[in-house]
Amino acid sequence: MNLEMLIHDFTNRFGGEEGIMTFFAPGRVNLIGEHTDYNGGHVFPCALSFGTYAVARKRNDTKIRLFSKNFEDFGTIEVDISSLSYNDANDWANYPIGMVKIFRDAGYQVESGFDVLYDGNIPNGAGLSSSASIELVTSVLLKSLYNLDIDMIEMVKMSQRAENQFVGVNCGIMDQFASGMGKKDHAMLLDTNTLKYAYVPIKTKGITIVIANTNKRRSLSGSKYNERRSECENALKALQQELEISSLGDLTEERFDAYQHLIQSGIEQRRARHAVYENQRTLKAVNALNAGNIQLFGELMNASHISLRDDYEVTGIELDTLVEAAWENEAIGSRMTGAGFGGCTVSLVHEEKVHKFIENVGNIYEEKIGYKADFYVVAIGDGARQI
Ligand code: GLA
């Protein structure tokens, strides 16, 4: 990203050159631990080196003017700090507007407005958390512009709250956590129940992370995500008749197997099985990685995909085609990543095989699905910050 160009665009649009600050927050890819973050389980994401940039400057009045180079057709969106509410017509800008509202509601002193220009290099709607990156880049921007005394974990929580309460997407905390707390060359093992976390170096010696985009657009606010959440909540209630647990993440596989009969609905039983097994699988995968057993890590990624396909039912033909093609083309491990229903897969591939891998998987996908997939060979970057 050319920062000078962005600053130039900012001054063209909003005038003046004084008082400009620049910020960045990354997207994320989750290596394993899917649909566990609202079930009190573990996740294992890492921040990407691409994400959303923001150029911003404080104003003396109460106007907030927002422009995104990713949504130029919407032009400059203007709101007043005294009346911040969700508005369909504001489209993408509801994310930053929601952040300001959540900060103010929490008592942080954001009393004047600001001008901001965003530009992101994450594909939108691909499941790589472009929205979390807008939330986090807005958080760090508010912190710097208004000299707020707030730490990153708090900003992560406020970003999730903006998405839950303002935008109305009932997401867990993984995406915001990864975007805020990311560390170069490390993945993060996060216990979403306690928010305890540990950085794990990804020894990429000879191993490359390849993301493949189905290019099938998915909408998180779509009912399916919230439907899975309530299926898990129902299953938990059924188990709580006899078990003293506060989330599905409290269960081992053995304990779940012994009590799953309490869940009347077969569908809810399978959803809960995924949540319990995926959480345990995430812990096993991180142990394998720490022990240098990348092969086992890959096998657990594959098992994660099968569980998301068969028990959780969030994959679909596009994701399955990419993953099966990856398995056939010597991926160490491959699975869907993010919410599912379209979006991306993540594969671990031996460095010297990446070129052939992308070519083969791309061909198989296009032949079967009728349009192309996109591939990104990614680097793991740092979390949200002023730059
Ligand atoms: C989306 C949500 C996350 C998480 C994943 C599935 O990315 O925003 O909180 O639930 O789906 O693991």
mmCIF file of C-alpha atoms and ligand atoms in Angstrom:
data_model
loop_
_atom_site.group_PDB
_atom_site.id
_atom_site.type_symbol
_atom_site.label_atom_id
_atom_site.label_comp_id
_atom_site.label_asym_id
_atom_site.label_seq_id
_atom_site.Cartn_x
_atom_site.Cartn_y
_atom_site.Cartn_z
ATOM 1 C CA MET A 1 0.000 0.000 0.000
ATOM 2 C CA ASN A 2 1.341 3.418 -0.926
ATOM 3 C CA LEU A 3 0.805 5.533 2.175
ATOM 4 C CA GLU A 4 1.896 8.790 0.520
ATOM 5 C CA MET A 5 -0.758 8.304 -2.138
ATOM 6 C CA LEU A 6 -3.370 7.754 0.549
ATOM 7 C CA ILE A 7 -2.371 10.924 2.374
ATOM 8 C CA HIS A 8 -2.528 12.732 -0.952
ATOM 9 C CA ASP A 9 -6.056 11.362 -1.546
ATOM 10 C CA PHE A 10 -7.020 12.443 1.958
ATOM 11 C CA THR A 11 -5.857 16.038 1.490
ATOM 12 C CA ASN A 12 -7.511 16.211 -1.928
ATOM 13 C CA ARG A 13 -10.806 15.233 -0.392
ATOM 14 C CA PHE A 14 -10.666 16.908 3.005
ATOM 15 C CA GLY A 15 -8.061 19.663 2.501
ATOM 16 C CA GLY A 16 -5.143 20.805 4.711
ATOM 17 C CA GLU A 17 -2.011 18.910 5.614
ATOM 18 C CA GLU A 18 -1.682 19.479 9.337
ATOM 19 C CA GLY A 19 -2.598 17.001 12.024
ATOM 20 C CA ILE A 20 -2.920 13.957 9.790
ATOM 21 C CA MET A 21 -2.342 10.531 11.365
ATOM 22 C CA THR A 22 -2.156 7.113 9.729
ATOM 23 C CA PHE A 23 -3.193 3.697 11.005
ATOM 24 C CA PHE A 24 -3.418 0.042 9.992
ATOM 25 C CA ALA A 25 -5.281 -3.046 11.184
ATOM 26 C CA PRO A 26 -4.914 -6.506 9.631
ATOM 27 C CA GLY A 27 -7.354 -9.146 8.470
ATOM 28 C CA ARG A 28 -6.948 -12.658 9.826
ATOM 29 C CA VAL A 29 -6.911 -16.287 8.857
ATOM 30 C CA ASN A 30 -7.890 -18.957 11.335
ATOM 31 C CA LEU A 31 -5.699 -22.057 11.187
ATOM 32 C CA ILE A 32 -7.972 -24.241 13.321
ATOM 33 C CA GLY A 33 -10.767 -23.850 15.917
ATOM 34 C CA GLU A 34 -13.795 -22.911 13.852
ATOM 35 C CA HIS A 35 -17.187 -22.001 15.285
ATOM 36 C CA THR A 36 -15.782 -22.516 18.757
ATOM 37 C CA ASP A 37 -15.453 -18.864 19.807
ATOM 38 C CA TYR A 38 -19.108 -18.491 20.814
ATOM 39 C CA ASN A 39 -19.045 -21.921 22.457
ATOM 40 C CA GLY A 40 -16.422 -21.128 25.079
ATOM 41 C CA GLY A 41 -13.736 -22.962 23.110
ATOM 42 C CA HIS A 42 -10.271 -22.267 21.697
ATOM 43 C CA VAL A 43 -9.290 -20.675 18.404
ATOM 44 C CA PHE A 44 -5.929 -20.478 16.642
ATOM 45 C CA PRO A 45 -5.878 -17.524 14.225
ATOM 46 C CA CYS A 46 -3.102 -15.299 12.936
ATOM 47 C CA ALA A 47 -3.137 -11.739 11.625
ATOM 48 C CA LEU A 48 -2.342 -11.189 7.961
ATOM 49 C CA SER A 49 0.055 -8.676 6.502
ATOM 50 C CA PHE A 50 -2.835 -7.199 4.551
ATOM 51 C CA GLY A 51 -5.736 -5.293 6.046
ATOM 52 C CA THR A 52 -7.276 -1.833 6.257
ATOM 53 C CA TYR A 53 -5.409 1.493 6.303
ATOM 54 C CA ALA A 54 -6.870 4.733 7.637
ATOM 55 C CA VAL A 55 -5.752 8.332 7.280
ATOM 56 C CA ALA A 56 -7.493 10.577 9.808
ATOM 57 C CA ARG A 57 -7.616 14.027 11.372
ATOM 58 C CA LYS A 58 -9.597 15.503 14.215
ATOM 59 C CA ARG A 59 -12.120 18.268 13.512
ATOM 60 C CA ASN A 60 -13.155 21.165 15.697
ATOM 61 C CA ASP A 61 -16.885 20.705 15.122
ATOM 62 C CA THR A 62 -19.053 17.609 15.667
ATOM 63 C CA LYS A 63 -19.064 16.269 12.099
ATOM 64 C CA ILE A 64 -17.668 12.877 11.160
ATOM 65 C CA ARG A 65 -16.861 12.533 7.457
ATOM 66 C CA LEU A 66 -15.951 9.080 6.176
ATOM 67 C CA PHE A 67 -14.734 7.896 2.807
ATOM 68 C CA SER A 68 -13.530 4.466 1.695
ATOM 69 C CA LYS A 69 -11.575 3.804 -1.466
ATOM 70 C CA ASN A 70 -13.101 0.313 -1.403
ATOM 71 C CA PHE A 71 -16.615 1.759 -1.649
ATOM 72 C CA GLU A 72 -16.095 4.875 -3.751
ATOM 73 C CA ASP A 73 -19.645 4.780 -5.092
ATOM 74 C CA PHE A 74 -20.960 5.728 -1.683
ATOM 75 C CA GLY A 75 -18.992 8.973 -1.776
ATOM 76 C CA THR A 76 -18.231 10.805 1.461
ATOM 77 C CA ILE A 77 -20.637 9.823 4.219
ATOM 78 C CA GLU A 78 -21.321 12.480 6.829
ATOM 79 C CA VAL A 79 -22.869 12.048 10.262
ATOM 80 C CA ASP A 80 -23.011 14.139 13.420
ATOM 81 C CA ILE A 81 -21.496 12.880 16.623
ATOM 82 C CA SER A 82 -24.690 13.674 18.546
ATOM 83 C CA SER A 83 -26.866 11.318 16.498
ATOM 84 C CA LEU A 84 -25.065 8.084 15.763
ATOM 85 C CA SER A 85 -27.450 5.339 14.775
ATOM 86 C CA TYR A 86 -27.447 2.397 12.403
ATOM 87 C CA ASN A 87 -28.558 3.368 8.914
ATOM 88 C CA ASP A 88 -28.767 0.928 5.992
ATOM 89 C CA ALA A 89 -27.940 3.728 3.581
ATOM 90 C CA ASN A 90 -24.546 4.191 5.277
ATOM 91 C CA ASP A 91 -23.601 0.619 4.328
ATOM 92 C CA TRP A 92 -19.887 -0.026 5.141
ATOM 93 C CA ALA A 93 -19.675 3.147 7.252
ATOM 94 C CA ASN A 94 -21.917 1.589 9.901
ATOM 95 C CA TYR A 95 -18.794 -0.212 11.196
ATOM 96 C CA PRO A 96 -16.760 2.911 12.052
ATOM 97 C CA ILE A 97 -19.869 4.859 13.079
ATOM 98 C CA GLY A 98 -20.752 1.980 15.424
ATOM 99 C CA MET A 99 -17.245 2.155 16.926
ATOM 100 C CA VAL A 100 -17.619 5.853 17.779
ATOM 101 C CA LYS A 101 -21.017 5.191 19.343
ATOM 102 C CA ILE A 102 -19.703 2.279 21.436
ATOM 103 C CA PHE A 103 -16.686 4.332 22.615
ATOM 104 C CA ARG A 104 -18.919 7.244 23.599
ATOM 105 C CA ASP A 105 -21.475 5.001 25.307
ATOM 106 C CA ALA A 106 -18.644 3.460 27.337
ATOM 107 C CA GLY A 107 -17.689 6.933 28.574
ATOM 108 C CA TYR A 108 -14.613 7.573 26.399
ATOM 109 C CA GLN A 109 -14.296 11.264 25.606
ATOM 110 C CA VAL A 110 -14.815 11.599 21.882
ATOM 111 C CA GLU A 111 -16.407 15.020 21.840
ATOM 112 C CA SER A 112 -15.450 16.394 18.457
ATOM 113 C CA GLY A 113 -15.665 14.886 14.987
ATOM 114 C CA PHE A 114 -12.993 13.762 12.507
ATOM 115 C CA ASP A 115 -12.321 13.160 8.835
ATOM 116 C CA VAL A 116 -11.155 9.734 7.743
ATOM 117 C CA LEU A 117 -10.198 7.982 4.546
ATOM 118 C CA TYR A 118 -9.964 4.179 4.498
ATOM 119 C CA ASP A 119 -8.349 1.848 2.008
ATOM 120 C CA GLY A 120 -8.104 -1.897 2.408
ATOM 121 C CA ASN A 121 -6.314 -4.624 0.496
ATOM 122 C CA ILE A 122 -8.339 -7.536 1.895
ATOM 123 C CA PRO A 123 -10.974 -8.884 -0.468
ATOM 124 C CA ASN A 124 -14.352 -7.859 1.000
ATOM 125 C CA GLY A 125 -16.806 -10.543 2.002
ATOM 126 C CA ALA A 126 -14.189 -13.279 1.615
ATOM 127 C CA GLY A 127 -14.209 -14.291 5.273
ATOM 128 C CA LEU A 128 -10.805 -12.764 6.041
ATOM 129 C CA SER A 129 -12.278 -10.259 8.516
ATOM 130 C CA SER A 130 -12.267 -7.060 6.533
ATOM 131 C CA SER A 131 -14.974 -5.810 8.919
ATOM 132 C CA ALA A 132 -12.955 -6.579 12.065
ATOM 133 C CA SER A 133 -10.017 -4.747 10.486
ATOM 134 C CA ILE A 134 -12.205 -1.645 9.937
ATOM 135 C CA GLU A 135 -13.363 -1.852 13.555
ATOM 136 C CA LEU A 136 -9.835 -2.195 14.940
ATOM 137 C CA VAL A 137 -8.282 0.457 12.716
ATOM 138 C CA THR A 138 -11.054 2.793 13.877
ATOM 139 C CA SER A 139 -10.354 1.871 17.509
ATOM 140 C CA VAL A 140 -6.652 2.733 17.313
ATOM 141 C CA LEU A 141 -7.525 5.892 15.411
ATOM 142 C CA LEU A 142 -9.920 7.019 18.160
ATOM 143 C CA LYS A 143 -7.349 6.181 20.831
ATOM 144 C CA SER A 144 -4.666 8.339 19.162
ATOM 145 C CA LEU A 145 -6.856 11.208 17.971
ATOM 146 C CA TYR A 146 -8.495 11.697 21.376
ATOM 147 C CA ASN A 147 -5.600 10.553 23.625
ATOM 148 C CA LEU A 148 -7.702 7.856 25.221
ATOM 149 C CA ASP A 149 -6.414 5.682 28.018
ATOM 150 C CA ILE A 150 -7.499 2.294 26.682
ATOM 151 C CA ASP A 151 -5.624 -0.939 26.096
ATOM 152 C CA MET A 152 -5.833 -3.276 23.127
ATOM 153 C CA ILE A 153 -7.900 -6.000 24.799
ATOM 154 C CA GLU A 154 -10.509 -3.381 25.715
ATOM 155 C CA MET A 155 -10.541 -2.141 22.120
ATOM 156 C CA VAL A 156 -10.970 -5.726 20.926
ATOM 157 C CA LYS A 157 -13.996 -6.160 23.192
ATOM 158 C CA MET A 158 -15.502 -2.824 22.113
ATOM 159 C CA SER A 159 -15.060 -3.796 18.459
ATOM 160 C CA GLN A 160 -16.946 -7.035 19.015
ATOM 161 C CA ARG A 161 -19.640 -5.076 20.855
ATOM 162 C CA ALA A 162 -19.997 -2.661 17.921
ATOM 163 C CA GLU A 163 -20.523 -5.584 15.579
ATOM 164 C CA ASN A 164 -22.976 -7.337 17.936
ATOM 165 C CA GLN A 165 -24.984 -4.361 19.117
ATOM 166 C CA PHE A 166 -24.707 -1.788 16.355
ATOM 167 C CA VAL A 167 -24.342 -3.767 13.135
ATOM 168 C CA GLY A 168 -26.359 -6.697 14.500
ATOM 169 C CA VAL A 169 -24.001 -9.570 13.678
ATOM 170 C CA ASN A 170 -23.778 -11.923 16.618
ATOM 171 C CA CYS A 171 -20.108 -12.873 16.053
ATOM 172 C CA GLY A 172 -17.676 -14.235 18.643
ATOM 173 C CA ILE A 173 -14.446 -12.461 19.576
ATOM 174 C CA MET A 174 -11.915 -14.280 17.377
ATOM 175 C CA ASP A 175 -11.724 -11.863 14.445
ATOM 176 C CA GLN A 176 -11.395 -8.714 16.514
ATOM 177 C CA PHE A 177 -8.873 -10.395 18.803
ATOM 178 C CA ALA A 178 -6.717 -11.534 15.893
ATOM 179 C CA SER A 179 -6.805 -8.119 14.240
ATOM 180 C CA GLY A 180 -5.962 -6.308 17.477
ATOM 181 C CA MET A 181 -3.494 -8.695 19.084
ATOM 182 C CA GLY A 182 -1.744 -10.216 16.052
ATOM 183 C CA LYS A 183 2.020 -10.768 16.144
ATOM 184 C CA LYS A 184 4.348 -11.160 13.192
ATOM 185 C CA ASP A 185 5.184 -14.796 12.415
ATOM 186 C CA HIS A 186 2.995 -16.071 15.273
ATOM 187 C CA ALA A 187 -0.448 -17.570 15.579
ATOM 188 C CA MET A 188 -2.474 -17.047 18.762
ATOM 189 C CA LEU A 189 -4.026 -19.759 20.855
ATOM 190 C CA LEU A 190 -6.954 -17.995 22.495
ATOM 191 C CA ASP A 191 -9.280 -19.428 25.124
ATOM 192 C CA THR A 192 -12.455 -17.516 24.295
ATOM 193 C CA ASN A 193 -13.904 -18.361 27.696
ATOM 194 C CA THR A 194 -11.217 -16.604 29.731
ATOM 195 C CA LEU A 195 -9.452 -14.543 27.022
ATOM 196 C CA LYS A 196 -6.161 -16.136 28.109
ATOM 197 C CA TYR A 197 -3.882 -16.376 25.119
ATOM 198 C CA ALA A 198 -0.444 -17.525 24.037
ATOM 199 C CA TYR A 199 1.590 -16.720 20.949
ATOM 200 C CA VAL A 200 2.901 -19.739 19.087
ATOM 201 C CA PRO A 201 5.697 -19.259 16.570
ATOM 202 C CA ILE A 202 4.715 -20.652 13.213
ATOM 203 C CA LYS A 203 7.853 -22.382 12.107
ATOM 204 C CA THR A 204 7.239 -21.829 8.471
ATOM 205 C CA LYS A 205 10.565 -23.384 7.537
ATOM 206 C CA GLY A 206 9.729 -24.573 4.077
ATOM 207 C CA ILE A 207 6.002 -24.411 4.745
ATOM 208 C CA THR A 208 3.723 -21.851 3.193
ATOM 209 C CA ILE A 209 0.213 -20.744 4.121
ATOM 210 C CA VAL A 210 -1.948 -20.557 1.024
ATOM 211 C CA ILE A 211 -5.411 -18.996 1.171
ATOM 212 C CA ALA A 212 -7.825 -19.834 -1.630
ATOM 213 C CA ASN A 213 -10.875 -17.661 -2.194
ATOM 214 C CA THR A 214 -13.985 -19.381 -3.602
ATOM 215 C CA ASN A 215 -15.144 -15.978 -4.837
ATOM 216 C CA LYS A 216 -18.586 -16.990 -3.711
ATOM 217 C CA ARG A 217 -19.809 -14.074 -1.685
ATOM 218 C CA ARG A 218 -21.153 -14.830 1.721
ATOM 219 C CA SER A 219 -23.082 -12.680 4.092
ATOM 220 C CA LEU A 220 -22.413 -13.163 7.771
ATOM 221 C CA SER A 221 -25.525 -11.339 8.820
ATOM 222 C CA GLY A 222 -27.314 -14.016 6.831
ATOM 223 C CA SER A 223 -29.433 -16.097 9.150
ATOM 224 C CA LYS A 224 -27.246 -19.224 8.985
ATOM 225 C CA TYR A 225 -24.574 -17.996 11.393
ATOM 226 C CA ASN A 226 -27.078 -17.013 14.050
ATOM 227 C CA GLU A 227 -28.966 -20.266 13.436
ATOM 228 C CA ARG A 228 -25.841 -22.286 14.290
ATOM 229 C CA ARG A 229 -25.395 -20.246 17.448
ATOM 230 C CA SER A 230 -28.885 -20.977 18.682
ATOM 231 C CA GLU A 231 -28.587 -24.663 17.799
ATOM 232 C CA CYS A 232 -25.495 -24.814 20.018
ATOM 233 C CA GLU A 233 -27.261 -22.905 22.793
ATOM 234 C CA ASN A 234 -30.163 -25.369 22.706
ATOM 235 C CA ALA A 235 -27.758 -28.313 22.847
ATOM 236 C CA LEU A 236 -25.965 -26.743 25.817
ATOM 237 C CA LYS A 237 -29.255 -26.283 27.681
ATOM 238 C CA ALA A 238 -30.130 -29.926 27.096
ATOM 239 C CA LEU A 239 -26.742 -31.072 28.462
ATOM 240 C CA GLN A 240 -27.060 -28.767 31.460
ATOM 241 C CA GLN A 241 -29.995 -30.849 32.695
ATOM 242 C CA GLU A 242 -27.417 -33.278 34.066
ATOM 243 C CA LEU A 243 -24.023 -31.637 33.626
ATOM 244 C CA GLU A 244 -22.603 -28.654 35.458
ATOM 245 C CA ILE A 245 -21.029 -26.891 32.515
ATOM 246 C CA SER A 246 -21.143 -23.292 31.368
ATOM 247 C CA SER A 247 -20.244 -23.880 27.722
ATOM 248 C CA LEU A 248 -19.647 -26.694 25.235
ATOM 249 C CA GLY A 249 -15.961 -25.866 25.527
ATOM 250 C CA ASP A 250 -16.019 -27.388 29.037
ATOM 251 C CA LEU A 251 -16.492 -30.901 27.654
ATOM 252 C CA THR A 252 -14.056 -33.585 26.553
ATOM 253 C CA GLU A 253 -15.047 -35.867 23.689
ATOM 254 C CA GLU A 254 -15.641 -38.770 26.117
ATOM 255 C CA ARG A 255 -17.920 -36.763 28.348
ATOM 256 C CA PHE A 256 -19.871 -35.468 25.373
ATOM 257 C CA ASP A 257 -20.300 -38.977 23.964
ATOM 258 C CA ALA A 258 -21.594 -40.228 27.309
ATOM 259 C CA TYR A 259 -24.214 -37.477 27.621
ATOM 260 C CA GLN A 260 -25.138 -36.589 24.032
ATOM 261 C CA HIS A 261 -28.359 -38.596 24.306
ATOM 262 C CA LEU A 262 -29.731 -35.708 26.399
ATOM 263 C CA ILE A 263 -29.910 -33.629 23.210
ATOM 264 C CA GLN A 264 -33.188 -34.640 21.571
ATOM 265 C CA SER A 265 -32.638 -33.118 18.146
ATOM 266 C CA GLY A 266 -30.218 -35.015 15.897
ATOM 267 C CA ILE A 267 -29.187 -31.788 14.198
ATOM 268 C CA GLU A 268 -28.395 -30.043 17.480
ATOM 269 C CA GLN A 269 -26.479 -33.117 18.601
ATOM 270 C CA ARG A 270 -24.232 -32.891 15.537
ATOM 271 C CA ARG A 271 -23.711 -29.147 15.961
ATOM 272 C CA ALA A 272 -22.636 -29.666 19.574
ATOM 273 C CA ARG A 273 -20.400 -32.596 18.611
ATOM 274 C CA HIS A 274 -18.557 -30.330 16.216
ATOM 275 C CA ALA A 275 -18.122 -27.614 18.856
ATOM 276 C CA VAL A 276 -16.765 -30.070 21.456
ATOM 277 C CA TYR A 277 -14.517 -32.073 19.110
ATOM 278 C CA GLU A 278 -13.226 -28.980 17.296
ATOM 279 C CA ASN A 279 -12.197 -27.384 20.575
ATOM 280 C CA GLN A 280 -10.260 -30.501 21.619
ATOM 281 C CA ARG A 281 -8.818 -30.789 18.117
ATOM 282 C CA THR A 282 -7.500 -27.232 18.365
ATOM 283 C CA LEU A 283 -5.640 -28.036 21.581
ATOM 284 C CA LYS A 284 -4.205 -31.206 20.038
ATOM 285 C CA ALA A 285 -3.161 -29.319 16.921
ATOM 286 C CA VAL A 286 -1.284 -26.681 18.894
ATOM 287 C CA ASN A 287 0.454 -29.412 20.918
ATOM 288 C CA ALA A 288 1.454 -31.091 17.671
ATOM 289 C CA LEU A 289 2.840 -27.845 16.317
ATOM 290 C CA ASN A 290 4.788 -27.157 19.497
ATOM 291 C CA ALA A 291 6.252 -30.646 19.215
ATOM 292 C CA GLY A 292 7.286 -29.936 15.633
ATOM 293 C CA ASN A 293 4.777 -32.422 14.210
ATOM 294 C CA ILE A 294 3.433 -30.430 11.280
ATOM 295 C CA GLN A 295 2.079 -33.589 9.664
ATOM 296 C CA LEU A 296 -0.287 -34.204 12.564
ATOM 297 C CA PHE A 297 -1.270 -30.534 12.583
ATOM 298 C CA GLY A 298 -2.257 -30.932 8.923
ATOM 299 C CA GLU A 299 -4.277 -34.089 9.603
ATOM 300 C CA LEU A 300 -6.196 -32.262 12.329
ATOM 301 C CA MET A 301 -6.920 -29.412 9.897
ATOM 302 C CA ASN A 302 -8.383 -31.985 7.507
ATOM 303 C CA ALA A 303 -10.497 -33.504 10.285
ATOM 304 C CA SER A 304 -11.717 -30.007 11.144
ATOM 305 C CA HIS A 305 -12.978 -29.541 7.607
ATOM 306 C CA ILE A 306 -14.800 -32.884 7.612
ATOM 307 C CA SER A 307 -16.516 -31.978 10.875
ATOM 308 C CA LEU A 308 -17.516 -28.543 9.514
ATOM 309 C CA ARG A 309 -18.827 -30.244 6.384
ATOM 310 C CA ASP A 310 -20.732 -33.147 7.934
ATOM 311 C CA ASP A 311 -21.675 -32.133 11.481
ATOM 312 C CA TYR A 312 -21.765 -28.351 11.331
ATOM 313 C CA GLU A 313 -22.842 -28.115 7.663
ATOM 314 C CA VAL A 314 -21.274 -24.772 6.840
ATOM 315 C CA THR A 315 -19.150 -25.676 3.815
ATOM 316 C CA GLY A 316 -20.892 -26.134 0.451
ATOM 317 C CA ILE A 317 -19.674 -27.287 -2.949
ATOM 318 C CA GLU A 318 -17.226 -24.421 -3.543
ATOM 319 C CA LEU A 319 -15.310 -24.844 -0.272
ATOM 320 C CA ASP A 320 -15.433 -28.655 -0.498
ATOM 321 C CA THR A 321 -14.093 -28.589 -4.044
ATOM 322 C CA LEU A 322 -11.132 -26.394 -3.073
ATOM 323 C CA VAL A 323 -10.320 -28.496 -0.016
ATOM 324 C CA GLU A 324 -10.619 -31.855 -1.779
ATOM 325 C CA ALA A 325 -8.455 -30.555 -4.627
ATOM 326 C CA ALA A 326 -5.894 -29.413 -2.029
ATOM 327 C CA TRP A 327 -5.898 -32.858 -0.390
ATOM 328 C CA GLU A 328 -5.310 -34.447 -3.800
ATOM 329 C CA ASN A 329 -2.441 -32.055 -4.463
ATOM 330 C CA GLU A 330 -0.202 -32.807 -1.511
ATOM 331 C CA ALA A 331 -1.383 -30.150 0.930
ATOM 332 C CA ILE A 332 -0.063 -30.917 4.423
ATOM 333 C CA GLY A 333 -3.510 -29.850 5.617
ATOM 334 C CA SER A 334 -6.437 -27.935 4.173
ATOM 335 C CA ARG A 335 -9.765 -26.705 5.490
ATOM 336 C CA MET A 336 -12.349 -23.971 5.190
ATOM 337 C CA THR A 337 -11.592 -20.936 7.365
ATOM 338 C CA GLY A 338 -13.903 -18.340 8.935
ATOM 339 C CA ALA A 339 -17.677 -18.594 9.101
ATOM 340 C CA GLY A 340 -18.070 -20.728 5.975
ATOM 341 C CA PHE A 341 -20.975 -20.661 3.482
ATOM 342 C CA GLY A 342 -18.448 -19.479 0.855
ATOM 343 C CA GLY A 343 -15.360 -17.445 1.642
ATOM 344 C CA CYS A 344 -11.897 -18.988 1.812
ATOM 345 C CA THR A 345 -9.903 -22.114 2.554
ATOM 346 C CA VAL A 346 -6.510 -22.264 4.229
ATOM 347 C CA SER A 347 -3.874 -24.826 3.242
ATOM 348 C CA LEU A 348 -0.361 -25.600 4.416
ATOM 349 C CA VAL A 349 1.844 -26.405 1.455
ATOM 350 C CA HIS A 350 5.541 -27.267 1.069
ATOM 351 C CA GLU A 351 7.256 -24.208 -0.334
ATOM 352 C CA GLU A 352 8.629 -25.888 -3.423
ATOM 353 C CA LYS A 353 5.186 -27.225 -4.332
ATOM 354 C CA VAL A 354 3.214 -23.990 -4.024
ATOM 355 C CA HIS A 355 3.334 -23.057 -7.694
ATOM 356 C CA LYS A 356 2.079 -26.423 -8.940
ATOM 357 C CA PHE A 357 -0.452 -26.580 -6.090
ATOM 358 C CA ILE A 358 -2.072 -23.287 -7.061
ATOM 359 C CA GLU A 359 -2.139 -24.236 -10.716
ATOM 360 C CA ASN A 360 -3.701 -27.662 -10.140
ATOM 361 C CA VAL A 361 -6.222 -26.653 -7.490
ATOM 362 C CA GLY A 362 -7.186 -23.597 -9.562
ATOM 363 C CA ASN A 363 -7.828 -25.739 -12.647
ATOM 364 C CA ILE A 364 -9.902 -28.319 -10.799
ATOM 365 C CA TYR A 365 -11.982 -25.554 -9.215
ATOM 366 C CA GLU A 366 -12.656 -23.676 -12.417
ATOM 367 C CA GLU A 367 -13.582 -26.836 -14.256
ATOM 368 C CA LYS A 368 -16.065 -27.930 -11.622
ATOM 369 C CA ILE A 369 -17.499 -24.605 -10.432
ATOM 370 C CA GLY A 370 -17.371 -22.609 -13.659
ATOM 371 C CA TYR A 371 -15.426 -19.586 -12.410
ATOM 372 C CA LYS A 372 -11.972 -18.960 -10.994
ATOM 373 C CA ALA A 373 -10.715 -19.086 -7.432
ATOM 374 C CA ASP A 374 -8.104 -16.573 -6.233
ATOM 375 C CA PHE A 375 -4.999 -17.587 -4.319
ATOM 376 C CA TYR A 376 -2.951 -15.608 -1.802
ATOM 377 C CA VAL A 377 0.378 -16.740 -0.418
ATOM 378 C CA VAL A 378 0.328 -14.991 2.919
ATOM 379 C CA ALA A 379 2.671 -13.627 5.532
ATOM 380 C CA ILE A 380 1.677 -13.343 9.197
ATOM 381 C CA GLY A 381 1.776 -9.753 10.388
ATOM 382 C CA ASP A 382 1.359 -7.581 13.507
ATOM 383 C CA GLY A 383 -1.914 -6.323 14.998
ATOM 384 C CA ALA A 384 -3.657 -2.923 14.782
ATOM 385 C CA ARG A 385 -1.417 0.133 15.236
ATOM 386 C CA GLN A 386 -0.565 3.695 14.332
ATOM 387 C CA ILE A 387 1.914 3.768 11.456
HETATM 388 C C1 GLA B 1 -16.861 -15.517 11.907
HETATM 389 C C2 GLA B 1 -17.099 -14.850 13.257
HETATM 390 C C3 GLA B 1 -16.141 -15.388 14.309
HETATM 391 C C4 GLA B 1 -16.166 -16.918 14.348
HETATM 392 C C5 GLA B 1 -16.034 -17.502 12.949
HETATM 393 C C6 GLA B 1 -16.218 -19.002 12.925
HETATM 394 O O1 GLA B 1 -15.602 -15.180 11.423
HETATM 395 O O2 GLA B 1 -16.947 -13.444 13.156
HETATM 396 O O3 GLA B 1 -16.445 -14.835 15.565
HETATM 397 O O4 GLA B 1 -17.335 -17.370 14.961
HETATM 398 O O5 GLA B 1 -16.965 -16.929 12.040
HETATM 399 O O6 GLA B 1 -15.197 -19.637 13.602
#
